[in-house]
Coordinates of C-alpha atoms and ligand atoms in Angstrom, one line a residue:
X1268 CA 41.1 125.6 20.0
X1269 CA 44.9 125.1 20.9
X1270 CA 47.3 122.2 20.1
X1271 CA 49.5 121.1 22.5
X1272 CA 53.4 121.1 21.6
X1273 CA 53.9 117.8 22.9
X1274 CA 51.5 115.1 23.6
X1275 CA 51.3 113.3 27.3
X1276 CA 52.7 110.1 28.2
X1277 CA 49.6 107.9 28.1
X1278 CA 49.0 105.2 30.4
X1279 CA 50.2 101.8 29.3
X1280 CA 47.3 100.1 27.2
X1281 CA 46.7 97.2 29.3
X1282 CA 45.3 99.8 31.8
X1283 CA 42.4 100.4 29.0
X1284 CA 39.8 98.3 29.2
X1285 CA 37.2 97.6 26.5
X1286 CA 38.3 95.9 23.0
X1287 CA 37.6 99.3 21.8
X1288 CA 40.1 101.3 23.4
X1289 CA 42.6 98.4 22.5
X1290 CA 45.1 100.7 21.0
X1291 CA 46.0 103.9 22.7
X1292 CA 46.0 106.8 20.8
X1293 CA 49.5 109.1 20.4
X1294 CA 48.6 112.4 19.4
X1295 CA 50.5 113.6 16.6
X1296 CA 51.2 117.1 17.8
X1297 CA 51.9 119.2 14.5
X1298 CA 47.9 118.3 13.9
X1299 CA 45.6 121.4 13.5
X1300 CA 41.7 121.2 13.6
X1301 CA 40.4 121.9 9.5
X1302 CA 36.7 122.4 9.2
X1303 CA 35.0 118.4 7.8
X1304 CA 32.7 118.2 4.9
X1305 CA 29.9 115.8 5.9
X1306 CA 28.1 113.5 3.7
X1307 CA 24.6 115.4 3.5
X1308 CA 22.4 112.3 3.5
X1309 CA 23.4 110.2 6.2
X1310 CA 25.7 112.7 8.2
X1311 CA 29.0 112.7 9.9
X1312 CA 29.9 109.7 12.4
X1313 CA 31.1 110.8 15.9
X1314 CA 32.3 108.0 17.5
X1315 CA 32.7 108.7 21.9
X1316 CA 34.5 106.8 23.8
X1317 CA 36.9 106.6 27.3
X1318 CA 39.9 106.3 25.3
X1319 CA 40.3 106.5 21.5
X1320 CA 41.4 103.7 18.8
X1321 CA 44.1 104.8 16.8
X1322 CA 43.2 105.8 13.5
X1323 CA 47.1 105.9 12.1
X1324 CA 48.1 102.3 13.1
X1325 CA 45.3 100.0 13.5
X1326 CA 47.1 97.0 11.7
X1327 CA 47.7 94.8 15.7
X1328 CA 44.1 96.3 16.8
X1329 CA 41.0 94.1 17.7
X1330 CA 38.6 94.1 15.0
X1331 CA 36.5 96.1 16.6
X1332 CA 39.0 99.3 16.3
X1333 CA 39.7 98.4 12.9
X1334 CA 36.2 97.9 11.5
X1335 CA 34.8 101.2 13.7
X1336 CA 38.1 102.9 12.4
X1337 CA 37.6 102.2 8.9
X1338 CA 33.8 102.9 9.1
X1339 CA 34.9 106.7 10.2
X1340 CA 37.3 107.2 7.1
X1341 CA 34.7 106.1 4.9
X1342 CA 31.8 108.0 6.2
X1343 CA 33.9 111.0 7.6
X1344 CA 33.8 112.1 11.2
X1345 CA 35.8 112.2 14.5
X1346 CA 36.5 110.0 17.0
X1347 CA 36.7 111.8 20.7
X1348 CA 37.9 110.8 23.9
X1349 CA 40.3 110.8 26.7
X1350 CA 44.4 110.8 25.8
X1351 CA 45.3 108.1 27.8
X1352 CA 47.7 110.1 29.9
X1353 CA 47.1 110.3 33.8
X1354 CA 48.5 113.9 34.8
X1355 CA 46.3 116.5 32.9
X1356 CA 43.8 118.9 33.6
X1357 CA 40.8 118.2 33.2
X1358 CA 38.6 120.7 30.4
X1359 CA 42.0 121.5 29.5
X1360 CA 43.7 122.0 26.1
X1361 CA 42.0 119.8 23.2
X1362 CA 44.2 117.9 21.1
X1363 CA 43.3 117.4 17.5
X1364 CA 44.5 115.0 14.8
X1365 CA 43.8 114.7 11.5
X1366 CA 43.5 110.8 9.6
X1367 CA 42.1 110.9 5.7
X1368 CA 38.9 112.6 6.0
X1369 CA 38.7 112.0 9.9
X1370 CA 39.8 113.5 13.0
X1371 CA 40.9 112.0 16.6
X1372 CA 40.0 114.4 19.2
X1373 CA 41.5 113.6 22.4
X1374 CA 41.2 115.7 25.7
X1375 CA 43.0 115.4 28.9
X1376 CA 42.4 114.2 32.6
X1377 CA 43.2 115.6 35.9
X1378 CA 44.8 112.6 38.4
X1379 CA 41.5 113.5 40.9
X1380 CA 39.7 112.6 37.9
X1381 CA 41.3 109.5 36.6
X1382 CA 41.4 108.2 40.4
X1383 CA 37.5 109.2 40.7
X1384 CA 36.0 108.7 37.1
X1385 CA 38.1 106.1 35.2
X1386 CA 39.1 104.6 38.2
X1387 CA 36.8 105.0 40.5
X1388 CA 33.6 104.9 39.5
X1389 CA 33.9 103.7 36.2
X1390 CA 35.9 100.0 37.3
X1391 CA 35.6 100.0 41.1
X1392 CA 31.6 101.2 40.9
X1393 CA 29.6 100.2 37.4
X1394 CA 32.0 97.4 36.4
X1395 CA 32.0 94.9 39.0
X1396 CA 28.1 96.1 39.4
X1397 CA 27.4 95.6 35.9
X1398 CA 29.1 91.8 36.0
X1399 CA 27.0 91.1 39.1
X1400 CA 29.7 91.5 41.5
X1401 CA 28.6 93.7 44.7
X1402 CA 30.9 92.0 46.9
X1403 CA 33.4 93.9 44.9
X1404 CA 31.3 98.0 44.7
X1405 CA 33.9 100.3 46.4
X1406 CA 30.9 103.0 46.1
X1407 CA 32.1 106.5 47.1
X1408 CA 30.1 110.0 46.7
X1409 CA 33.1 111.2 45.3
X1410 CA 33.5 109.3 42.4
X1411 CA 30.2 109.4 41.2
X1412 CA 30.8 113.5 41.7
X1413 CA 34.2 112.6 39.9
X1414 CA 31.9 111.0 37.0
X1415 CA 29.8 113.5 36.4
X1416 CA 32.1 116.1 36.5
X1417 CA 33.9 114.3 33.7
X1418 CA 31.0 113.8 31.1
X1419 CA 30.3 117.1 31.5
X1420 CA 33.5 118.6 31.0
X1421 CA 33.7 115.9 27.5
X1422 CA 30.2 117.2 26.4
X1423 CA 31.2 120.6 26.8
X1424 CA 34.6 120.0 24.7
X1425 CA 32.5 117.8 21.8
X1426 CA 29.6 120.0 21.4
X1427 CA 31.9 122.7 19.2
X1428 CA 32.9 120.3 16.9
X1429 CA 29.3 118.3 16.0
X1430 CA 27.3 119.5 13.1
X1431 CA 23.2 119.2 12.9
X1432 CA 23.4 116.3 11.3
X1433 CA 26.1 114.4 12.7
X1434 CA 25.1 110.6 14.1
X1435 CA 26.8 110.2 17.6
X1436 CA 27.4 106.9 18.6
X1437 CA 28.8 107.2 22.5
X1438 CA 30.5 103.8 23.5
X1439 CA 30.1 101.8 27.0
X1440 CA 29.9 102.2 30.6
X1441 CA 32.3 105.8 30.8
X1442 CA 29.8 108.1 29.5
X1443 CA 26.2 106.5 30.3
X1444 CA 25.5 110.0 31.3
X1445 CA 26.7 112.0 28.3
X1446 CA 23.7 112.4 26.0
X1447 CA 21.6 114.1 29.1
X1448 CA 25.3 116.1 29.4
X1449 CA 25.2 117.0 25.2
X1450 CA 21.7 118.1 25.5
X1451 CA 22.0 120.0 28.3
X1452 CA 24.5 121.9 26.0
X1453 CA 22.0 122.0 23.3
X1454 CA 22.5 119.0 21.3
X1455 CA 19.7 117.8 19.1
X1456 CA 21.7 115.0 17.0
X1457 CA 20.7 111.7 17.2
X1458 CA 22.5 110.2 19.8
X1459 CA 23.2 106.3 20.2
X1460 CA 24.8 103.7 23.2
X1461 CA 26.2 100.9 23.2
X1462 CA 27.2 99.1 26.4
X1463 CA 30.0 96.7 25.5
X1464 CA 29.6 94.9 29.2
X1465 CA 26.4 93.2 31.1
X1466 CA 23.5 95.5 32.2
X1467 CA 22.0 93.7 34.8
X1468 CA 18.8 92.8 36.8
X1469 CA 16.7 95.5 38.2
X1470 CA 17.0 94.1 41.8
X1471 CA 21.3 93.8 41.3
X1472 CA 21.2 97.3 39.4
X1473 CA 19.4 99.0 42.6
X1474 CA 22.2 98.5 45.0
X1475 CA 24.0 101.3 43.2
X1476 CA 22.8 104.6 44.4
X1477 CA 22.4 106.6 41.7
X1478 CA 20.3 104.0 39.5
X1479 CA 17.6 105.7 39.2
X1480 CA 19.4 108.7 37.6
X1481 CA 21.9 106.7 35.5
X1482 CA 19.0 105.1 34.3
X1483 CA 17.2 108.3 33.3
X1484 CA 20.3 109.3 31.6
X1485 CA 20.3 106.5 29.5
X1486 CA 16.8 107.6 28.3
X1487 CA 18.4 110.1 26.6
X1488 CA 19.5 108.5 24.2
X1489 CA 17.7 107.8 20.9
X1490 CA 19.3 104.4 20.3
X1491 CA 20.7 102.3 23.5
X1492 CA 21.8 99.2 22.1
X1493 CA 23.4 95.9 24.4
X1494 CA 25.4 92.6 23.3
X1495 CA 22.2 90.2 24.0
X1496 CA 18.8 89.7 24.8
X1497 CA 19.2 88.9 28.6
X1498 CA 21.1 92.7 28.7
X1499 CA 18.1 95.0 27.3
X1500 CA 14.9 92.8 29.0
X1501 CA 17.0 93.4 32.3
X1502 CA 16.8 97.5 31.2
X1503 CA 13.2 96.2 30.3
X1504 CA 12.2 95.4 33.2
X1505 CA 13.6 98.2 35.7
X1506 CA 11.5 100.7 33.1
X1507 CA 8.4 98.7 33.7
X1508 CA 8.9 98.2 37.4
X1509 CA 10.3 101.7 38.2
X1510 CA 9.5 104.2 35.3
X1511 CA 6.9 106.2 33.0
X1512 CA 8.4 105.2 30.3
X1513 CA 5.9 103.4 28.0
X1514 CA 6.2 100.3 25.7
X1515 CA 5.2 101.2 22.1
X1516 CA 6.5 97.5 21.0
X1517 CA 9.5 95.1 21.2
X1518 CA 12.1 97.3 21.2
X1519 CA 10.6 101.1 21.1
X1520 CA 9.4 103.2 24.3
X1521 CA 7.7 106.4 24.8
X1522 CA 9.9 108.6 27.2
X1523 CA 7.9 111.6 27.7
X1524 CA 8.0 113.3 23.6
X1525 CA 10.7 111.2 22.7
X1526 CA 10.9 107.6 21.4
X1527 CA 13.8 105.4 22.2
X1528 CA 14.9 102.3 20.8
X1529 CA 15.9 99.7 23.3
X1530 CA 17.5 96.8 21.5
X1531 CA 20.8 93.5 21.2
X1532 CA 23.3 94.6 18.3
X1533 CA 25.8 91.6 19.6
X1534 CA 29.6 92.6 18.5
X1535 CA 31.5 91.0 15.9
X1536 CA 35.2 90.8 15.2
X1537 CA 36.5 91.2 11.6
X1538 CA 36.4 87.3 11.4
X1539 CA 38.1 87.2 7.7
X1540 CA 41.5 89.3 8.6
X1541 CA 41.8 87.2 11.9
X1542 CA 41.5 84.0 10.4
X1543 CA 43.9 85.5 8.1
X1544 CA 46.4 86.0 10.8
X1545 CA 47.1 82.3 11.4
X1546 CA 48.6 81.5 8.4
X1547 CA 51.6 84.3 9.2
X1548 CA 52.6 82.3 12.0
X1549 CA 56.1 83.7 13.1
X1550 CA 59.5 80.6 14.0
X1551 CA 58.4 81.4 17.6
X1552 CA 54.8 80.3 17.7
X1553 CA 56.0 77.8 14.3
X1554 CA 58.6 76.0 16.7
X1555 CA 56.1 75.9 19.4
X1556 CA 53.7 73.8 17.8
X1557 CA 55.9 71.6 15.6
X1558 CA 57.5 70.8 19.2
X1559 CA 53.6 69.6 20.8
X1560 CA 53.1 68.0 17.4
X1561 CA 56.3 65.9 17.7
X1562 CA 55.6 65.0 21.3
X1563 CA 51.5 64.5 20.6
X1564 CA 50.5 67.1 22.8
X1565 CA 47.6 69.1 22.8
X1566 CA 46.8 72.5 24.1
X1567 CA 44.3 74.0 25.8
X1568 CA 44.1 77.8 25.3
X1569 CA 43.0 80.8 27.5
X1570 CA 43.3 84.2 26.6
X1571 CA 41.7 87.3 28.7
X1572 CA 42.5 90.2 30.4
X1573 CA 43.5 89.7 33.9
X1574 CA 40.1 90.4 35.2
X1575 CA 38.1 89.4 38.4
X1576 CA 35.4 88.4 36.0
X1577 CA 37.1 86.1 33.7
X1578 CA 37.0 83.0 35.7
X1579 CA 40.1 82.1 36.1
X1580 CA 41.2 80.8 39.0
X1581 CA 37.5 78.3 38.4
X1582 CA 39.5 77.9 35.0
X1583 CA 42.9 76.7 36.6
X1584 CA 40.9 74.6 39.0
X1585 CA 39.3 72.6 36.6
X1586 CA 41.9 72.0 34.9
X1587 CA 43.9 70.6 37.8
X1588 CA 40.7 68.4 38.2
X1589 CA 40.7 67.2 34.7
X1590 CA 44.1 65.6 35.5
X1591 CA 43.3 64.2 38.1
X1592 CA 40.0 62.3 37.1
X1593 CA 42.9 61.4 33.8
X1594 CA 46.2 61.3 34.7
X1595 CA 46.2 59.3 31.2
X1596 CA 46.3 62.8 29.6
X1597 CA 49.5 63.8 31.8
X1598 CA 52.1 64.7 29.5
X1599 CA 49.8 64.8 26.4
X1600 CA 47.9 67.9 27.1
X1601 CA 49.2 71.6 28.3
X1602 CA 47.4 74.6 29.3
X1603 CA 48.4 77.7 27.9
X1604 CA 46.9 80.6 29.3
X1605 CA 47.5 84.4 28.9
X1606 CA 46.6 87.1 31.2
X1607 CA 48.1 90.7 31.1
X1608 CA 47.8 92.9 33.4
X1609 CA 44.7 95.3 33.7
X1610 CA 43.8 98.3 36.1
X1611 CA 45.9 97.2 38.8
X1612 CA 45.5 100.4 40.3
X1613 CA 42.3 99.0 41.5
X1614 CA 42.3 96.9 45.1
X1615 CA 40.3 93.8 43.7
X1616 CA 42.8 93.6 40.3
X1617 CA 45.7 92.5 42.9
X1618 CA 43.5 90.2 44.4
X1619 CA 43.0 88.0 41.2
X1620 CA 46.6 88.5 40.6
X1621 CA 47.7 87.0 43.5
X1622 CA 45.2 84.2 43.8
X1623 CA 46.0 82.8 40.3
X1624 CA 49.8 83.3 40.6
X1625 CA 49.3 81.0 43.7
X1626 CA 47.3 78.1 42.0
X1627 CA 49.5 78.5 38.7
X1628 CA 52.6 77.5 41.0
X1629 CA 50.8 74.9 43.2
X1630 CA 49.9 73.4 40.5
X1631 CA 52.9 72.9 38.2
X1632 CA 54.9 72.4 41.0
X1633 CA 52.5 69.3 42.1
X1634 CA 52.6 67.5 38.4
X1635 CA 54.8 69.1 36.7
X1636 CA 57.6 67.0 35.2
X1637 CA 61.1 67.8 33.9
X1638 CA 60.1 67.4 30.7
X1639 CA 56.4 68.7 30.8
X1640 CA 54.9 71.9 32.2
X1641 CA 51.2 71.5 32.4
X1642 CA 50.5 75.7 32.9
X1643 CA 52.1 77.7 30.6
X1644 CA 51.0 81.0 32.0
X1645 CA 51.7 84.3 30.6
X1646 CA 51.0 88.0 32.3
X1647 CA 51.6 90.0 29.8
X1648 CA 50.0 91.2 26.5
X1649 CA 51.0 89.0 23.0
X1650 CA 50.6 90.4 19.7
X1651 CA 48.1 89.4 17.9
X1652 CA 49.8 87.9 14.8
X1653 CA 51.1 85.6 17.6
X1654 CA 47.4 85.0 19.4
X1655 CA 45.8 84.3 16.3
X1656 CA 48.1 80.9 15.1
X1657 CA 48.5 79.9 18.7
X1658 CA 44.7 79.6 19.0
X1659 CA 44.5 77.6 15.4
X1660 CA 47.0 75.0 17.0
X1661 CA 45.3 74.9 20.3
X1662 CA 43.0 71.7 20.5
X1663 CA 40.7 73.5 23.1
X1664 CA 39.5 77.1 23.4
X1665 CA 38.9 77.9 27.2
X1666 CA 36.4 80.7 27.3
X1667 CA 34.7 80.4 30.6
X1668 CA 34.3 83.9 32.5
X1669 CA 31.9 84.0 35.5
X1670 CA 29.9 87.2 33.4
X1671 CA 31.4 88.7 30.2
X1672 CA 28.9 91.1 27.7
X1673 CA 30.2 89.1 24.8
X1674 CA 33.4 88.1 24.7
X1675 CA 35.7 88.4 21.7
X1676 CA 38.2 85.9 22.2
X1677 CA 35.3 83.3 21.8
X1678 CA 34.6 84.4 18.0
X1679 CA 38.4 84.8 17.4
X1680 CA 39.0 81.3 18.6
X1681 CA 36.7 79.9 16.5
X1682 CA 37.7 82.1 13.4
X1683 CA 41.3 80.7 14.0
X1684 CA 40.7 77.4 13.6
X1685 CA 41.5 74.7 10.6
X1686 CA 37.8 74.2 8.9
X1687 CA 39.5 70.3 8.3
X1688 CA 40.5 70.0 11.3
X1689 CA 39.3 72.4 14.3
X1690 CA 39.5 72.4 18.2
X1691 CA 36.3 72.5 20.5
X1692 CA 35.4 75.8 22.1
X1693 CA 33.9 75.3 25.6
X1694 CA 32.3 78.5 26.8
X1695 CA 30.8 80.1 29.7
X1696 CA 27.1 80.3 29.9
X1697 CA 27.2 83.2 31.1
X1698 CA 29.7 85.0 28.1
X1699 CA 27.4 87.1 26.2
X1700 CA 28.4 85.0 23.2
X1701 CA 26.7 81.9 24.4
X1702 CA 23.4 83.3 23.2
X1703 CA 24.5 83.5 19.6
X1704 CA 27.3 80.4 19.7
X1705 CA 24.9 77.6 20.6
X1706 CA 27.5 74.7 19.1
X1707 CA 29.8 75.5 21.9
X1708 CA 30.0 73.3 24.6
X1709 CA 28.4 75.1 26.8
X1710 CA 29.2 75.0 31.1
X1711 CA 28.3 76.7 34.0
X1712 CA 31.7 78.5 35.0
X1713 CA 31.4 78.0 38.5
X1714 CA 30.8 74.3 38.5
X1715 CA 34.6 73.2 38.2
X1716 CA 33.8 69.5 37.8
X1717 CA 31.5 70.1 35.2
X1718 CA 34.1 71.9 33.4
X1719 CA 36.7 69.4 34.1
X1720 CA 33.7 66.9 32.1
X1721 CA 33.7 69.1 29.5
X1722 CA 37.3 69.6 29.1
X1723 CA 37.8 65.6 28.8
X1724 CA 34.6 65.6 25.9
X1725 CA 36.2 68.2 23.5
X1726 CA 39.7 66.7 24.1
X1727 CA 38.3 63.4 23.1
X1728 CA 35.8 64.4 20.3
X1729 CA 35.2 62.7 17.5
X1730 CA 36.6 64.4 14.0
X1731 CA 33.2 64.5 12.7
X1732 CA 31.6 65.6 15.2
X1733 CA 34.2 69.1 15.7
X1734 CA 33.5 69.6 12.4
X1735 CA 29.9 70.2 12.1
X1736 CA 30.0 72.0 15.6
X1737 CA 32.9 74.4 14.0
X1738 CA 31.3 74.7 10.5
X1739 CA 28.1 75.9 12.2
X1740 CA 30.1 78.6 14.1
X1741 CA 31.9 79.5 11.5
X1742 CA 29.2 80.2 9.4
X1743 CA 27.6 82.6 12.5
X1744 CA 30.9 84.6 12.8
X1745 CA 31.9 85.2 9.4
X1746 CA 28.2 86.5 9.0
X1747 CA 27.7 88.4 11.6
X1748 CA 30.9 90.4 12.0
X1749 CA 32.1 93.3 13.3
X1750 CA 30.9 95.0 9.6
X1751 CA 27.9 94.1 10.5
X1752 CA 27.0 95.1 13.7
X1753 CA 28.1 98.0 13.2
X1754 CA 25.6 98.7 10.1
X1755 CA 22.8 97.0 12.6
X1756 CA 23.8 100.2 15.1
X1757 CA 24.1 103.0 12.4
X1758 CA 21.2 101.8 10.6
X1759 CA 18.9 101.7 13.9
X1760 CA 20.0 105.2 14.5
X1761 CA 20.1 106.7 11.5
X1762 CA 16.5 105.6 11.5
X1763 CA 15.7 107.3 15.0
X1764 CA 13.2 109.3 15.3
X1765 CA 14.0 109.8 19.2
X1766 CA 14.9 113.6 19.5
X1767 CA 12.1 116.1 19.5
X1768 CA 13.9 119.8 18.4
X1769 CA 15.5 119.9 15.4
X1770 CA 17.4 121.3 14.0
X1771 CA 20.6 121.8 16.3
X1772 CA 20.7 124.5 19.1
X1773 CA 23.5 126.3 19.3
X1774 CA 25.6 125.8 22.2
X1775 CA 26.1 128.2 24.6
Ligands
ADQ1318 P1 37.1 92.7 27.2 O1 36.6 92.5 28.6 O2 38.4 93.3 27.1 O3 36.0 93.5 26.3 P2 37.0 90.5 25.1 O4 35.7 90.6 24.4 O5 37.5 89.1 25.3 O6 37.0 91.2 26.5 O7 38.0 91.3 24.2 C1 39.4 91.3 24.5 C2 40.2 91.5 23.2 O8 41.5 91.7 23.6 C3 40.2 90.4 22.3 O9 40.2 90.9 20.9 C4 41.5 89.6 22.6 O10 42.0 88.9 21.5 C5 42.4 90.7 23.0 N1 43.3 90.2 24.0 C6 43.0 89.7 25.2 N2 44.1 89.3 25.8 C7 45.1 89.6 25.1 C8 46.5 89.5 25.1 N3 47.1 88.9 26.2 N4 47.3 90.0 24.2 C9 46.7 90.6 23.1 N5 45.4 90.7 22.9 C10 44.6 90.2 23.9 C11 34.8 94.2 26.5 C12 33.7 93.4 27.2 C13 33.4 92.2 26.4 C14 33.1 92.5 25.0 C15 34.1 93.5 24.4 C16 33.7 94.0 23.0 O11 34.1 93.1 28.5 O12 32.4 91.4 27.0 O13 33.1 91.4 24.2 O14 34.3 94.6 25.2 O15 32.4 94.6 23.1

């Protein structure tokens, strides 16, 4: 195995685009690969996916990063994925860095392949397919080619470093073909999924041309795990309608030898250090809200990547219409909503870009007052020790996408607030996280007076009544946190029973 002398540029992390990839990795070049000791009862943790979390510096990372990071010191094991950096070659030289007792392994990318795969496929095929947006499929032979090509070449690089009894746990809509790709190459661990975004309806799910075998590669895994219900009955039913897989019970299905485990292992965050965050508030964000406090405003809060599928224009809208079923409220309540930019390499990010930019001026420029700006609107990444006490003194958390898999920023709001004194979270239906966070206000994102209602009711709720919504909540995500799904995952596959040969082939 060879070490670069110098790592790659990566891209810029707002180009990376689950929660889990929220920090990009910098390959420490003076790194060499030492042989890992894994623990001989439950096995290594190999952790796939696109791009990897940093192990080094995960202090301003998501939860999800932090908890999945510290999971992999503690149990040993690697995380592998792609460095980030556009203008590689593809199956070229590995890059391998030792943290504690674990190692990031991260490979590089040819620019055919981060146009065709990451691009391509992965955001301008399976995600806007996967949120239920076909309008918006740019389907092309040649990324799919692009895709395969790609999970190949990162099987053939990982299957070196996995031992017998390693658990893998491969992570979202990249690498839905990368068990069939690892066994192919002889791998008998037990493999898991997770799919971090929507899976959808058999009949949306069919307009993609290569269902049928994305779906079959998906069978190879011994664990495939999604955020809710709705996700793995929609998997559910396109095996009953269009496969020979057979239905042992709830959640387990007979796929020719092998048994695989279909079932929800909803996402936490890592409720405790957020909540932490908000009482580090830096003079910035301490200013700001001493400022709305003197003047009795309230704020409504957004914060999402600048995605198609957030909702936002419907968000800005309904806001616009709030104020002008209550123009009583102009002056005493702001919007605050922040946005940076995501994959605007592909055609339909510019789009959203545009459209909101458009309705954030019209807007402000229609109500907006010398001494009051109703959208404050903000396209560009904040830390989090920022986000975290400007959600607490937010009266309003606006969580409203048109189709999300879960939705962080939901949990973190709510793990932000003051237990004596908490906002309302109003939240899209159609979030992942309304299945679990049934004390939200709940709206249909597309229904903008409806949402403008809702707005008004959580501006104007009672004290008593916030509190037992927000206690309730509370209670949910401090439970069931990112700790915990995690051990729901590694516990379902550690239990697997999924692959047939064991013990590990050698790969060729
Ligand atoms: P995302 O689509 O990225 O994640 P989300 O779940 O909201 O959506 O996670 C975003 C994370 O990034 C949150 O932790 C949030 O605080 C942070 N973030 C957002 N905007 C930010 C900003 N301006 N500055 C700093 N941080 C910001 C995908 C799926 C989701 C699923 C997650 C996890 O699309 O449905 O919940 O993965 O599985």
């Amino acid at each position: 195995m060879t070490q670069l002398s110098s790592p790659p540029s990566p891209v810029p992390p707002s180009d990376i685009p689950s929660a889990l990839a929220g920090t990009a990795a910098t390959p420490d070049a003076s790194a060499h690969l030492e042989e890992t000791g894994g623990d001989a009862e439950t096995g290594r943790l190999v952790i796939v996916s696109n791009r990897v979390a940093n192990l080094r510096s995960t202090g301003q990372a998501g939860g999800l990063a932090v908890g999945l990071a510290e999971t992999l010191k503690e149990r040993d094991g690697i995380w592998f994925g792609w460095n980030g950096a556009p203008d590689g070659v593809t199956g070229g030289e590995v890059q391998v860095e030792r943290v504690g007792p674990a190692e990031q392994v991260t490979v590089p990318l040819s620019p055919k392949d981060v146009a065709g795969y990451y691009l391509g496929y992965a955001n301008s095929v399976l995600w806007p397919l996967f949120h239920y947006r076909l309008d918006l499929v740019d389907y092309r032979p040649a990324f799919y080619e692009s895709y395969q090509r790609v999970n190949e070449t990162f099987a053939r690089q990982l299957a070196p470093f996995l031992k017998d009894d390693d658990l893998i746990w491969v992570h979202d809509y990249h690498l839905i073909p990368l068990a069939r790709c690892l066994r192919k190459a002889g791998c008998r661990q037990r493999i898991g999924f997770f799919l971090h975004i929507p899976f959808p309806p058999p009949d949306i799910l069919v307009a993609s041309p290569n269902h049928a075998e994305l779906v079959e590669a998906l069978l190879d895994y011994d664990v495939i795990g999604f955020q809710t219900q709705a996700d793995a009955v929609n998997l559910k039913a396109y095996l009953a309608e269009r496969s020979p897989a057979v239905q042992l019970d709830d959640t387990r299905f007979r796929v020719g030898t092998r048994t695989v485990t279909i079932d929800r292992f909803p996402i936490g965050i890592d409720a405790k250090g957020f909540a932490a965050m908000t009482r580090e508030a830096d003079d910035e964000v301490q200013i700001d809200l001493m400022r709305r406090q003197v003047l009795g405003r309230r704020q409504i809060i957004g914060v999402d990547r600048l995605d198609y599928s957030k909702g936002l224009p419907e968000r800005l809208k309904a806001f616009d219409r709030l104020m002008a079923q209550h123009p009583e409220l102009e002056k005493s309540v702001t919007y605050l909503q922040v946005a940076p930019p995501t994959r605007e390499k592909v055609g339909a990010y510019g789009d959203i870009r545009a459209e909101l930019e458009a309705l954030v001026g019209a807007i402000n420029g229609r109500l907006a007052d010398f001494n009051w700006t109703p959208i404050r609107y903000i396209h560009r990444s904040v830390d989090r020790a920022k986000l975290a006490p400007l959600m607490r003194g937010s009266q309003v958390g606006f969580v409203t996408p048109l189709r999300d898999g879960m939705n962080l920023v939901a949990k973190e709001y709510v793990a932000a607030q003051d237990p004596a004194d908490p906002g309302v979270l109003v939240l899209s239906r159609f979030a992942g996280a309304a299945e679990e966070m049934h004390e939200a206000l709940l709206v249909n994102p597309y229904d903008i007076d409806e949402m403008a209602r809702t707005l008004y009711q959580a501006l104007t709720m009672p004290l008593a009544e916030r509190r037992r919504r927000h206690e309730a909540l509370l209670d949910h995500v401090m439970r069931h946190d990112a700790r915990a799904w995690q051990e729901a995952f590694l516990a379902a596959l550690s239990g697997a029973t999924g692959s047939a040969a064991r013990p590990q082939q050698a790969p060729s």
